[in-house]
Amino acid sequence: MSRRLRKAVFPVAGLGTRFLPATKAVPKEMLTVVDRPVIQLAVEEAREAGIEHFVFVTGRNKAVIEDHFDKQFELETTLKTRGKTKELEMLISELPSAGQTSFTRQQEPLGLGHAVWCARELVRDEPFALLLPDMLIHAKPGCLAQMIDAYNSHGGNIIAVEEVPHEDVHRYGVVDVGPVQASGAQKIKGMVEKPKREDAPSNLIISGRYILQPEIFAKLEIQKPGSGGEIQLTDAMLALMTDQEFHALKFKGKTYDCGDKIGFLAANVAYGLARADLGPAFRKALNEILAADKG
Ligand code: G1P
């Protein structure tokens, strides 16, 4: 029987240099897809999957993320006075309960592996989910919920993966897998962080969603810097593979890499079109823009 997953970690310490000047004073995780910050969408995915505690690994200039997941008395009072009940109910229903969030800081940008290691005292001795908020996944049920099904069959460690064109593999972690099993998952035989196209074992990339066992922290503690001179989670997972099983799950859904401008713009279009309240009017506006652009 797999140990129940209660906690999720969100690494949000990155500088967001690709989005300057927008990210001079606003953390990249607070950039919005339609009307929700990217980080909120990741938290919603975790919540929908049954996660009860949300651990954020932040950094300098990220305090607004903490404020975002806090109660805003003044705002709530104003909404109440003005009779804006719908907005008020939405704010309240989307807020994690008291005690459900924890924040710690990655003091230096030493890599994703180091960021995850910074959460060790908050996660302690239990399995946890890890969601990289840059990778926005549009899926129903959500990607993490799909992974939990695989976790309930296999236990151990589960990584969400997807196929990308071979020319893009150098931007990601890449896995080598065995045959598809009854659960839909595949046993992982190897993995490598940001390989050259010719060295990549496949075109199956790590999509920024993980279910990990707490033994990963001991591996991260001694992990030497790898690709890009950073402490890489992929290298520590590879080390843990000698002791524990890892499975890859090709989830059903569409990923938008919001760490990239095109991915971020595409996410806004896709999420806008998918919204019942905005979709029809937005489609019309988009069609007009596209028609004018052709001419
Ligand atoms: C990280 C991981 C990589 C994964 C990617 C997904 O890389 O190290 O394995 O494929 O996220 O976004 P980063 O984007 O932090 O360079």
Short mmCIF file of N, CA and C in Angstrom, two decimals, residues 97-246:
data_model
loop_
_atom_site.label_atom_id
_atom_site.label_comp_id
_atom_site.label_asym_id
_atom_site.label_seq_id
_atom_site.Cartn_x
_atom_site.Cartn_y
_atom_site.Cartn_z
N SER A 97 -6.62 26.86 3.68
CA SER A 97 -7.01 27.15 5.07
C SER A 97 -5.80 27.54 5.90
N ALA A 98 -6.07 28.11 7.08
CA ALA A 98 -4.99 28.49 7.99
C ALA A 98 -4.11 27.27 8.28
N GLY A 99 -2.81 27.44 8.22
CA GLY A 99 -1.90 26.35 8.54
C GLY A 99 -1.60 25.40 7.40
N GLN A 100 -2.25 25.64 6.25
CA GLN A 100 -2.02 24.74 5.11
C GLN A 100 -0.85 25.17 4.22
N THR A 101 -0.27 26.34 4.50
CA THR A 101 0.86 26.77 3.67
C THR A 101 2.11 26.93 4.53
N SER A 102 3.27 26.67 3.93
CA SER A 102 4.55 26.92 4.59
C SER A 102 5.49 27.53 3.57
N PHE A 103 6.36 28.39 4.06
CA PHE A 103 7.29 29.08 3.16
C PHE A 103 8.70 28.95 3.70
N THR A 104 9.63 28.64 2.80
CA THR A 104 11.04 28.67 3.19
C THR A 104 11.79 29.33 2.04
N ARG A 105 13.04 29.70 2.29
CA ARG A 105 13.76 30.41 1.23
C ARG A 105 14.97 29.64 0.73
N GLN A 106 15.14 29.68 -0.57
CA GLN A 106 16.39 29.22 -1.16
C GLN A 106 17.28 30.46 -1.18
N GLN A 107 18.33 30.45 -0.37
CA GLN A 107 19.09 31.69 -0.20
C GLN A 107 19.99 32.02 -1.38
N GLU A 108 20.38 30.98 -2.13
CA GLU A 108 21.25 31.21 -3.29
C GLU A 108 20.71 30.40 -4.46
N PRO A 109 20.85 30.90 -5.69
CA PRO A 109 20.31 30.16 -6.85
C PRO A 109 21.24 29.02 -7.26
N LEU A 110 21.19 27.90 -6.53
CA LEU A 110 22.14 26.81 -6.79
C LEU A 110 21.53 25.68 -7.61
N GLY A 111 20.29 25.88 -8.08
CA GLY A 111 19.68 24.86 -8.94
C GLY A 111 18.40 24.27 -8.35
N LEU A 112 17.64 23.58 -9.22
CA LEU A 112 16.35 23.00 -8.81
C LEU A 112 16.54 21.98 -7.68
N GLY A 113 17.59 21.15 -7.80
CA GLY A 113 17.84 20.13 -6.78
C GLY A 113 18.03 20.78 -5.41
N HIS A 114 18.77 21.87 -5.39
CA HIS A 114 19.02 22.59 -4.14
C HIS A 114 17.73 23.20 -3.61
N ALA A 115 16.90 23.73 -4.51
CA ALA A 115 15.62 24.33 -4.09
C ALA A 115 14.75 23.27 -3.40
N VAL A 116 14.70 22.09 -3.98
CA VAL A 116 13.88 21.01 -3.40
C VAL A 116 14.45 20.61 -2.04
N TRP A 117 15.76 20.54 -1.96
CA TRP A 117 16.43 20.17 -0.70
C TRP A 117 16.09 21.17 0.42
N CYS A 118 15.91 22.44 0.04
CA CYS A 118 15.55 23.47 1.02
C CYS A 118 14.22 23.18 1.71
N ALA A 119 13.39 22.33 1.12
CA ALA A 119 12.07 22.03 1.69
C ALA A 119 12.11 20.83 2.64
N ARG A 120 13.30 20.26 2.89
CA ARG A 120 13.38 18.97 3.60
C ARG A 120 12.76 19.01 5.00
N GLU A 121 12.95 20.12 5.72
CA GLU A 121 12.44 20.18 7.11
C GLU A 121 10.92 20.32 7.12
N LEU A 122 10.37 20.82 6.03
CA LEU A 122 8.92 21.02 5.97
C LEU A 122 8.23 19.75 5.47
N VAL A 123 8.91 19.00 4.63
CA VAL A 123 8.33 17.75 4.10
C VAL A 123 8.55 16.62 5.09
N ARG A 124 9.73 16.58 5.66
CA ARG A 124 10.14 15.52 6.60
C ARG A 124 10.02 14.14 5.96
N ASP A 125 9.56 13.15 6.75
CA ASP A 125 9.69 11.77 6.31
C ASP A 125 8.42 11.27 5.64
N GLU A 126 7.98 11.95 4.57
CA GLU A 126 6.81 11.43 3.85
C GLU A 126 6.95 11.71 2.37
N PRO A 127 6.25 10.90 1.54
CA PRO A 127 6.30 11.18 0.10
C PRO A 127 5.67 12.53 -0.18
N PHE A 128 6.08 13.16 -1.27
CA PHE A 128 5.53 14.49 -1.58
C PHE A 128 5.43 14.68 -3.09
N ALA A 129 4.54 15.60 -3.46
CA ALA A 129 4.45 15.98 -4.86
C ALA A 129 5.33 17.20 -5.08
N LEU A 130 5.86 17.32 -6.27
CA LEU A 130 6.66 18.50 -6.62
C LEU A 130 6.08 19.03 -7.92
N LEU A 131 5.70 20.30 -7.90
CA LEU A 131 5.13 20.91 -9.11
C LEU A 131 5.95 22.13 -9.49
N LEU A 132 6.48 22.15 -10.71
CA LEU A 132 7.20 23.33 -11.20
C LEU A 132 6.16 24.22 -11.88
N PRO A 133 5.82 25.36 -11.27
CA PRO A 133 4.68 26.14 -11.76
C PRO A 133 4.83 26.68 -13.18
N ASP A 134 6.07 26.83 -13.64
CA ASP A 134 6.30 27.28 -15.03
C ASP A 134 5.62 26.37 -16.04
N MET A 135 5.59 25.08 -15.71
CA MET A 135 4.98 24.12 -16.63
C MET A 135 3.50 24.05 -16.29
N LEU A 136 2.72 24.77 -17.06
CA LEU A 136 1.28 24.81 -16.80
C LEU A 136 0.64 23.68 -17.60
N ILE A 137 -0.11 22.82 -16.91
CA ILE A 137 -0.68 21.66 -17.60
C ILE A 137 -2.20 21.73 -17.59
N HIS A 138 -2.77 21.84 -18.78
CA HIS A 138 -4.22 21.91 -18.94
C HIS A 138 -4.70 20.47 -19.11
N ALA A 139 -5.38 19.94 -18.09
CA ALA A 139 -5.80 18.53 -18.15
C ALA A 139 -6.98 18.31 -17.25
N LYS A 140 -7.81 17.35 -17.61
CA LYS A 140 -8.98 17.00 -16.79
C LYS A 140 -9.13 15.49 -16.76
N PRO A 141 -8.97 14.81 -15.62
CA PRO A 141 -8.49 15.34 -14.35
C PRO A 141 -7.09 15.93 -14.47
N GLY A 142 -6.71 16.71 -13.48
CA GLY A 142 -5.39 17.37 -13.52
C GLY A 142 -4.24 16.37 -13.60
N CYS A 143 -3.09 16.86 -14.03
CA CYS A 143 -1.93 15.97 -14.20
C CYS A 143 -1.56 15.26 -12.90
N LEU A 144 -1.53 15.99 -11.78
CA LEU A 144 -1.13 15.34 -10.52
C LEU A 144 -2.14 14.27 -10.12
N ALA A 145 -3.44 14.53 -10.34
CA ALA A 145 -4.46 13.52 -10.01
C ALA A 145 -4.22 12.26 -10.85
N GLN A 146 -3.86 12.41 -12.11
CA GLN A 146 -3.57 11.25 -12.96
C GLN A 146 -2.35 10.49 -12.42
N MET A 147 -1.35 11.26 -11.94
CA MET A 147 -0.14 10.62 -11.42
C MET A 147 -0.43 9.85 -10.13
N ILE A 148 -1.36 10.36 -9.34
CA ILE A 148 -1.67 9.68 -8.08
C ILE A 148 -2.28 8.30 -8.36
N ASP A 149 -3.06 8.18 -9.44
CA ASP A 149 -3.57 6.87 -9.84
C ASP A 149 -2.41 5.91 -10.11
N ALA A 150 -1.41 6.38 -10.83
CA ALA A 150 -0.24 5.54 -11.13
C ALA A 150 0.51 5.22 -9.84
N TYR A 151 0.59 6.22 -8.96
CA TYR A 151 1.29 6.03 -7.66
C TYR A 151 0.59 4.96 -6.83
N ASN A 152 -0.76 4.96 -6.88
CA ASN A 152 -1.49 3.95 -6.11
C ASN A 152 -1.25 2.54 -6.65
N SER A 153 -0.91 2.41 -7.94
CA SER A 153 -0.58 1.08 -8.48
C SER A 153 0.86 0.68 -8.19
N HIS A 154 1.79 1.64 -8.29
CA HIS A 154 3.21 1.28 -8.26
C HIS A 154 3.95 1.69 -6.99
N GLY A 155 3.43 2.71 -6.26
CA GLY A 155 4.21 3.25 -5.14
C GLY A 155 5.47 3.89 -5.68
N GLY A 156 6.47 4.04 -4.86
CA GLY A 156 7.76 4.57 -5.31
C GLY A 156 7.67 5.99 -5.79
N ASN A 157 8.35 6.24 -6.90
CA ASN A 157 8.47 7.60 -7.44
C ASN A 157 7.84 7.65 -8.83
N ILE A 158 7.09 8.71 -9.09
CA ILE A 158 6.40 8.84 -10.38
C ILE A 158 6.78 10.18 -11.00
N ILE A 159 7.09 10.16 -12.30
CA ILE A 159 7.42 11.41 -13.00
C ILE A 159 6.50 11.54 -14.21
N ALA A 160 5.90 12.73 -14.36
CA ALA A 160 5.09 12.99 -15.55
C ALA A 160 6.02 13.28 -16.72
N VAL A 161 5.73 12.64 -17.86
CA VAL A 161 6.59 12.84 -19.04
C VAL A 161 5.72 13.11 -20.27
N GLU A 162 6.35 13.69 -21.26
CA GLU A 162 5.64 13.88 -22.54
C GLU A 162 6.67 13.92 -23.67
N GLU A 163 6.15 13.65 -24.87
CA GLU A 163 7.03 13.68 -26.05
C GLU A 163 7.18 15.10 -26.55
N VAL A 164 8.40 15.46 -26.95
CA VAL A 164 8.62 16.75 -27.61
C VAL A 164 9.42 16.48 -28.89
N PRO A 165 9.46 17.42 -29.84
CA PRO A 165 10.31 17.24 -31.01
C PRO A 165 11.78 17.06 -30.57
N HIS A 166 12.51 16.21 -31.28
CA HIS A 166 13.89 15.89 -30.89
C HIS A 166 14.76 17.14 -30.73
N GLU A 167 14.47 18.19 -31.54
CA GLU A 167 15.32 19.38 -31.45
C GLU A 167 15.12 20.15 -30.15
N ASP A 168 14.11 19.79 -29.36
CA ASP A 168 13.86 20.52 -28.10
C ASP A 168 14.38 19.80 -26.85
N VAL A 169 14.87 18.55 -26.99
CA VAL A 169 15.20 17.76 -25.79
C VAL A 169 16.29 18.42 -24.93
N HIS A 170 17.17 19.22 -25.54
CA HIS A 170 18.29 19.81 -24.79
C HIS A 170 17.81 20.81 -23.73
N ARG A 171 16.52 21.18 -23.78
CA ARG A 171 16.01 22.16 -22.80
C ARG A 171 15.45 21.49 -21.54
N TYR A 172 15.43 20.15 -21.51
CA TYR A 172 14.71 19.44 -20.43
C TYR A 172 15.51 18.27 -19.86
N GLY A 173 14.92 17.63 -18.82
CA GLY A 173 15.40 16.33 -18.39
C GLY A 173 14.74 15.30 -19.30
N VAL A 174 15.49 14.24 -19.66
CA VAL A 174 14.98 13.25 -20.62
C VAL A 174 15.09 11.86 -19.98
N VAL A 175 14.03 11.03 -20.17
CA VAL A 175 14.04 9.70 -19.55
C VAL A 175 14.12 8.59 -20.60
N ASP A 176 14.63 7.45 -20.13
CA ASP A 176 14.69 6.22 -20.93
C ASP A 176 13.73 5.25 -20.24
N VAL A 177 12.75 4.71 -20.98
CA VAL A 177 11.71 3.90 -20.32
C VAL A 177 11.55 2.51 -20.91
N GLY A 178 10.93 1.63 -20.13
CA GLY A 178 10.58 0.29 -20.57
C GLY A 178 9.16 0.29 -21.15
N PRO A 179 8.59 -0.90 -21.38
CA PRO A 179 7.26 -0.99 -21.99
C PRO A 179 6.14 -0.42 -21.11
N VAL A 180 5.03 -0.08 -21.77
CA VAL A 180 3.86 0.46 -21.04
C VAL A 180 3.22 -0.67 -20.22
N GLN A 181 2.93 -0.38 -18.95
CA GLN A 181 2.31 -1.38 -18.08
C GLN A 181 0.80 -1.17 -17.99
N ALA A 182 0.13 -2.08 -17.27
CA ALA A 182 -1.34 -2.03 -17.20
C ALA A 182 -1.84 -0.68 -16.68
N SER A 183 -1.09 -0.06 -15.78
CA SER A 183 -1.50 1.23 -15.19
C SER A 183 -1.34 2.38 -16.18
N GLY A 184 -0.65 2.10 -17.30
CA GLY A 184 -0.36 3.17 -18.26
C GLY A 184 1.03 3.75 -18.03
N ALA A 185 1.65 3.41 -16.88
CA ALA A 185 2.99 3.94 -16.58
C ALA A 185 4.08 3.05 -17.18
N GLN A 186 5.29 3.58 -17.27
CA GLN A 186 6.44 2.83 -17.80
C GLN A 186 7.59 2.92 -16.80
N LYS A 187 8.25 1.80 -16.58
CA LYS A 187 9.38 1.82 -15.65
C LYS A 187 10.52 2.66 -16.26
N ILE A 188 11.12 3.50 -15.43
CA ILE A 188 12.22 4.34 -15.92
C ILE A 188 13.54 3.57 -15.76
N LYS A 189 14.33 3.56 -16.86
CA LYS A 189 15.60 2.83 -16.84
C LYS A 189 16.79 3.79 -16.68
N GLY A 190 16.56 5.04 -17.04
CA GLY A 190 17.65 6.01 -16.93
C GLY A 190 17.11 7.41 -17.16
N MET A 191 17.90 8.41 -16.82
CA MET A 191 17.48 9.79 -17.10
C MET A 191 18.70 10.68 -17.16
N VAL A 192 18.57 11.77 -17.91
CA VAL A 192 19.70 12.68 -18.06
C VAL A 192 19.16 14.11 -18.19
N GLU A 193 19.86 15.04 -17.55
CA GLU A 193 19.42 16.43 -17.56
C GLU A 193 20.02 17.18 -18.75
N LYS A 194 19.17 17.81 -19.50
CA LYS A 194 19.54 18.66 -20.64
C LYS A 194 20.65 18.07 -21.53
N PRO A 195 20.35 16.88 -22.11
CA PRO A 195 21.36 16.24 -22.97
C PRO A 195 21.44 16.92 -24.33
N LYS A 196 22.56 16.73 -25.01
CA LYS A 196 22.63 17.14 -26.42
C LYS A 196 21.70 16.21 -27.18
N ARG A 197 21.16 16.69 -28.27
CA ARG A 197 20.20 15.90 -29.04
C ARG A 197 20.73 14.49 -29.32
N GLU A 198 22.02 14.40 -29.69
CA GLU A 198 22.58 13.09 -30.06
C GLU A 198 22.78 12.16 -28.86
N ASP A 199 22.82 12.73 -27.64
CA ASP A 199 23.01 11.89 -26.45
C ASP A 199 21.70 11.53 -25.75
N ALA A 200 20.58 12.12 -26.21
CA ALA A 200 19.31 11.89 -25.51
C ALA A 200 18.82 10.46 -25.72
N PRO A 201 18.40 9.78 -24.63
CA PRO A 201 17.94 8.39 -24.77
C PRO A 201 16.58 8.27 -25.46
N SER A 202 15.83 9.38 -25.53
CA SER A 202 14.51 9.37 -26.16
C SER A 202 14.10 10.83 -26.36
N ASN A 203 12.85 11.02 -26.76
CA ASN A 203 12.32 12.39 -26.80
C ASN A 203 11.23 12.56 -25.74
N LEU A 204 11.30 11.73 -24.69
CA LEU A 204 10.34 11.82 -23.58
C LEU A 204 10.92 12.71 -22.50
N ILE A 205 10.31 13.88 -22.31
CA ILE A 205 10.90 14.83 -21.35
C ILE A 205 10.14 14.84 -20.02
N ILE A 206 10.84 15.27 -18.99
CA ILE A 206 10.26 15.43 -17.65
C ILE A 206 9.45 16.73 -17.68
N SER A 207 8.15 16.60 -17.37
CA SER A 207 7.23 17.73 -17.56
C SER A 207 7.02 18.62 -16.35
N GLY A 208 7.82 18.47 -15.31
CA GLY A 208 7.66 19.39 -14.17
C GLY A 208 6.66 18.95 -13.13
N ARG A 209 6.30 17.66 -13.11
CA ARG A 209 5.44 17.11 -12.05
C ARG A 209 6.08 15.83 -11.58
N TYR A 210 6.23 15.71 -10.26
CA TYR A 210 6.90 14.54 -9.69
C TYR A 210 6.16 14.09 -8.43
N ILE A 211 6.19 12.78 -8.17
CA ILE A 211 5.85 12.26 -6.83
C ILE A 211 7.12 11.59 -6.35
N LEU A 212 7.65 12.07 -5.23
CA LEU A 212 8.97 11.60 -4.79
C LEU A 212 8.91 11.07 -3.36
N GLN A 213 9.77 10.11 -3.08
CA GLN A 213 9.92 9.58 -1.73
C GLN A 213 10.94 10.45 -0.97
N PRO A 214 10.79 10.52 0.36
CA PRO A 214 11.64 11.45 1.12
C PRO A 214 13.14 11.11 1.09
N GLU A 215 13.48 9.89 0.66
CA GLU A 215 14.90 9.51 0.57
C GLU A 215 15.64 10.37 -0.46
N ILE A 216 14.91 11.10 -1.29
CA ILE A 216 15.55 11.98 -2.27
C ILE A 216 16.38 13.06 -1.56
N PHE A 217 15.97 13.45 -0.35
CA PHE A 217 16.68 14.53 0.34
C PHE A 217 18.13 14.15 0.68
N ALA A 218 18.32 12.87 1.08
CA ALA A 218 19.68 12.43 1.41
C ALA A 218 20.56 12.45 0.16
N LYS A 219 19.96 12.13 -0.99
CA LYS A 219 20.72 12.16 -2.25
C LYS A 219 21.03 13.61 -2.63
N LEU A 220 20.05 14.48 -2.45
CA LEU A 220 20.26 15.90 -2.81
C LEU A 220 21.35 16.53 -1.94
N GLU A 221 21.40 16.09 -0.70
CA GLU A 221 22.36 16.65 0.26
C GLU A 221 23.80 16.49 -0.23
N ILE A 222 24.07 15.37 -0.94
CA ILE A 222 25.45 15.11 -1.37
C ILE A 222 25.62 15.28 -2.88
N GLN A 223 24.57 15.79 -3.54
CA GLN A 223 24.61 15.89 -5.00
C GLN A 223 25.58 16.99 -5.45
N LYS A 224 26.49 16.62 -6.33
CA LYS A 224 27.44 17.60 -6.89
C LYS A 224 26.75 18.35 -8.04
N PRO A 225 27.20 19.58 -8.31
CA PRO A 225 26.61 20.32 -9.44
C PRO A 225 26.75 19.55 -10.75
N GLY A 226 25.73 19.66 -11.60
CA GLY A 226 25.73 18.98 -12.90
C GLY A 226 25.53 19.98 -14.01
N SER A 227 24.58 19.70 -14.91
CA SER A 227 24.31 20.55 -16.07
C SER A 227 24.16 22.02 -15.64
N GLY A 228 24.83 22.91 -16.35
CA GLY A 228 24.75 24.35 -16.07
C GLY A 228 25.43 24.73 -14.77
N GLY A 229 26.21 23.82 -14.17
CA GLY A 229 26.88 24.12 -12.90
C GLY A 229 25.91 24.15 -11.73
N GLU A 230 24.69 23.63 -11.92
CA GLU A 230 23.68 23.66 -10.86
C GLU A 230 23.44 22.28 -10.26
N ILE A 231 22.96 22.27 -9.02
CA ILE A 231 22.60 20.99 -8.38
C ILE A 231 21.28 20.55 -8.99
N GLN A 232 21.32 19.46 -9.73
CA GLN A 232 20.18 19.04 -10.54
C GLN A 232 19.38 17.94 -9.83
N LEU A 233 18.07 18.13 -9.81
CA LEU A 233 17.17 17.11 -9.26
C LEU A 233 17.30 15.81 -10.05
N THR A 234 17.41 15.93 -11.37
CA THR A 234 17.49 14.74 -12.23
C THR A 234 18.67 13.85 -11.80
N ASP A 235 19.82 14.46 -11.48
CA ASP A 235 21.00 13.67 -11.08
C ASP A 235 20.72 12.94 -9.75
N ALA A 236 20.05 13.62 -8.82
CA ALA A 236 19.75 12.99 -7.52
C ALA A 236 18.73 11.86 -7.70
N MET A 237 17.78 12.05 -8.62
CA MET A 237 16.79 10.98 -8.87
C MET A 237 17.50 9.77 -9.48
N LEU A 238 18.45 10.03 -10.37
CA LEU A 238 19.20 8.94 -10.98
C LEU A 238 19.94 8.16 -9.88
N ALA A 239 20.50 8.87 -8.90
CA ALA A 239 21.19 8.21 -7.79
C ALA A 239 20.19 7.38 -6.97
N LEU A 240 18.99 7.91 -6.76
CA LEU A 240 17.99 7.19 -5.96
C LEU A 240 17.45 5.96 -6.70
N MET A 241 17.60 5.98 -8.03
CA MET A 241 17.11 4.83 -8.83
C MET A 241 17.83 3.54 -8.50
N THR A 242 19.01 3.61 -7.87
CA THR A 242 19.69 2.37 -7.50
C THR A 242 18.97 1.70 -6.31
N ASP A 243 18.22 2.49 -5.53
CA ASP A 243 17.53 1.93 -4.35
C ASP A 243 16.02 1.80 -4.55
N GLN A 244 15.43 2.62 -5.40
CA GLN A 244 13.97 2.68 -5.49
C GLN A 244 13.51 2.70 -6.94
N GLU A 245 12.23 2.31 -7.13
CA GLU A 245 11.68 2.33 -8.49
C GLU A 245 11.16 3.71 -8.87
N PHE A 246 11.33 4.03 -10.14
CA PHE A 246 10.77 5.25 -10.71
C PHE A 246 9.92 4.84 -11.91
#
